[in-house]
XYZ file of C-alpha atoms in Angstrom:
155
model
C -73.982 -56.372 -23.939
C -73.331 -59.961 -22.961
C -70.055 -58.847 -21.454
C -71.798 -56.251 -19.274
C -74.440 -58.673 -18.030
C -71.877 -61.459 -17.425
C -69.606 -59.045 -15.547
C -72.439 -57.880 -13.298
C -73.562 -61.461 -12.576
C -70.014 -62.635 -11.945
C -69.318 -59.650 -9.649
C -72.451 -60.341 -7.642
C -71.609 -64.023 -7.310
C -68.007 -63.264 -6.356
C -69.052 -60.848 -3.609
C -71.655 -63.265 -2.295
C -69.801 -66.589 -2.463
C -66.265 -65.672 -1.481
C -66.126 -65.005 2.240
C -64.382 -61.865 3.287
C -62.939 -61.365 6.699
C -64.960 -59.011 8.795
C -63.075 -55.886 9.669
C -63.210 -55.334 13.380
C -61.768 -52.472 15.311
C -59.124 -53.765 17.663
C -58.390 -51.693 20.691
C -54.927 -52.201 22.152
C -54.806 -52.271 25.858
C -51.523 -51.499 27.558
C -52.961 -51.783 31.001
C -51.915 -55.381 31.520
C -50.688 -56.816 34.764
C -48.470 -54.355 36.563
C -45.388 -55.570 38.347
C -44.904 -54.455 41.932
C -41.602 -53.004 43.093
C -40.749 -56.163 45.019
C -41.511 -58.353 42.013
C -39.362 -56.115 39.791
C -36.458 -56.288 42.240
C -36.787 -60.069 42.612
C -36.925 -60.561 38.832
C -33.745 -58.569 38.180
C -31.926 -60.012 41.163
C -32.745 -63.523 39.933
C -31.623 -62.564 36.411
C -28.201 -61.386 37.558
C -27.809 -64.303 39.999
C -28.189 -66.918 37.254
C -25.078 -69.108 37.284
C -25.177 -69.601 33.493
C -25.199 -65.863 32.732
C -22.628 -65.216 30.012
C -21.120 -61.916 28.921
C -23.715 -61.250 26.226
C -26.690 -61.876 28.510
C -25.035 -59.803 31.234
C -24.634 -56.850 28.861
C -28.204 -57.271 27.643
C -29.496 -57.246 31.219
C -27.488 -54.121 32.046
C -28.747 -52.433 28.886
C -32.343 -53.381 29.671
C -32.182 -52.180 33.253
C -30.577 -48.927 32.123
C -33.540 -48.438 29.791
C -35.990 -48.489 32.686
C -36.815 -45.107 34.149
C -35.499 -45.758 37.647
C -32.294 -46.234 39.554
C -32.052 -49.878 40.593
C -32.079 -50.851 44.239
C -28.696 -51.642 45.823
C -29.504 -55.371 45.949
C -29.913 -55.408 42.147
C -26.673 -53.451 41.718
C -24.877 -55.901 44.017
C -26.223 -58.877 42.044
C -25.064 -57.242 38.804
C -21.591 -56.510 40.198
C -21.262 -60.123 41.331
C -22.319 -61.258 37.863
C -19.645 -59.000 36.354
C -17.107 -60.607 38.684
C -18.235 -64.123 37.699
C -17.834 -63.116 34.055
C -14.393 -61.694 34.959
C -15.329 -58.339 33.412
C -14.071 -55.564 35.673
C -14.471 -52.912 32.989
C -18.167 -53.726 32.591
C -18.667 -53.309 36.329
C -16.984 -49.886 36.242
C -19.039 -48.826 33.222
C -22.197 -49.977 35.000
C -21.305 -47.759 37.950
C -20.675 -44.865 35.554
C -24.076 -45.409 33.973
C -25.715 -45.479 37.400
C -24.087 -42.161 38.237
C -25.379 -40.699 34.972
C -28.888 -41.962 35.753
C -28.893 -39.975 38.993
C -29.197 -36.835 36.887
C -29.580 -33.601 38.799
C -29.700 -35.396 42.147
C -26.296 -37.048 41.712
C -24.966 -35.420 44.905
C -27.729 -37.076 46.938
C -28.340 -40.446 45.318
C -24.921 -41.603 44.082
C -23.072 -41.272 47.429
C -25.920 -43.113 49.152
C -25.782 -45.883 46.525
C -21.997 -46.179 46.892
C -22.285 -46.386 50.666
C -24.800 -49.220 50.296
C -22.678 -51.242 47.857
C -19.220 -50.361 49.275
C -18.808 -53.677 51.202
C -19.516 -55.604 48.003
C -17.130 -53.430 45.992
C -14.394 -54.104 48.552
C -15.181 -57.825 48.666
C -15.041 -58.175 44.875
C -12.114 -55.816 44.376
C -14.037 -53.509 42.045
C -12.927 -49.900 41.907
C -15.341 -47.051 41.376
C -14.869 -44.634 38.478
C -13.805 -42.004 41.011
C -11.126 -44.335 42.417
C -9.772 -44.798 38.910
C -9.870 -41.085 38.100
C -12.545 -41.482 35.418
C -14.552 -38.624 36.887
C -11.904 -36.154 35.720
C -11.098 -35.395 32.086
C -8.044 -37.324 30.940
C -6.518 -34.614 28.806
C -7.445 -31.644 30.971
C -4.807 -28.949 31.031
C -4.215 -26.883 34.114
C -4.915 -23.202 33.858
C -1.948 -21.162 32.674
C -2.308 -18.968 35.718
C -1.941 -21.936 38.089
C 1.055 -23.623 36.410
C 3.825 -21.766 38.249
C 2.124 -21.268 41.586
C 0.879 -18.149 43.340
C 4.354 -16.815 44.223
C 5.752 -16.847 40.683
C 6.650 -13.426 39.343
């Protein structure tokens, strides 16, 4: 009986003397400050124009910008291509162009030629070839059709 009474008294004292954190409902708000288009462009342009940008940070920036649901403006693409040139990584520049073409999705015939026309002077200045110039837009191991191998006049 003493055990029952002592347990009840001790339980009451423990609940009353030991402070417990109050449980509060926390509502997460994802509606923080929104970045305007100009601020977004300026942020990424400044990122790729950093003189201390190494290969790892360059790849991280390209990966991050590819994760955003938009096709970057030509000025961001130009800054990225110049960063690839500073890092002496031609293959990364070509892969970035390939990824941009893939991001165009179903409107690749409209958006990608426009983008290339906007960045063409920079590509020529830096000596960067497009995937189409290198033949990467065609399958490497594609075999011609058997019917086309000997020409139309073959009997």
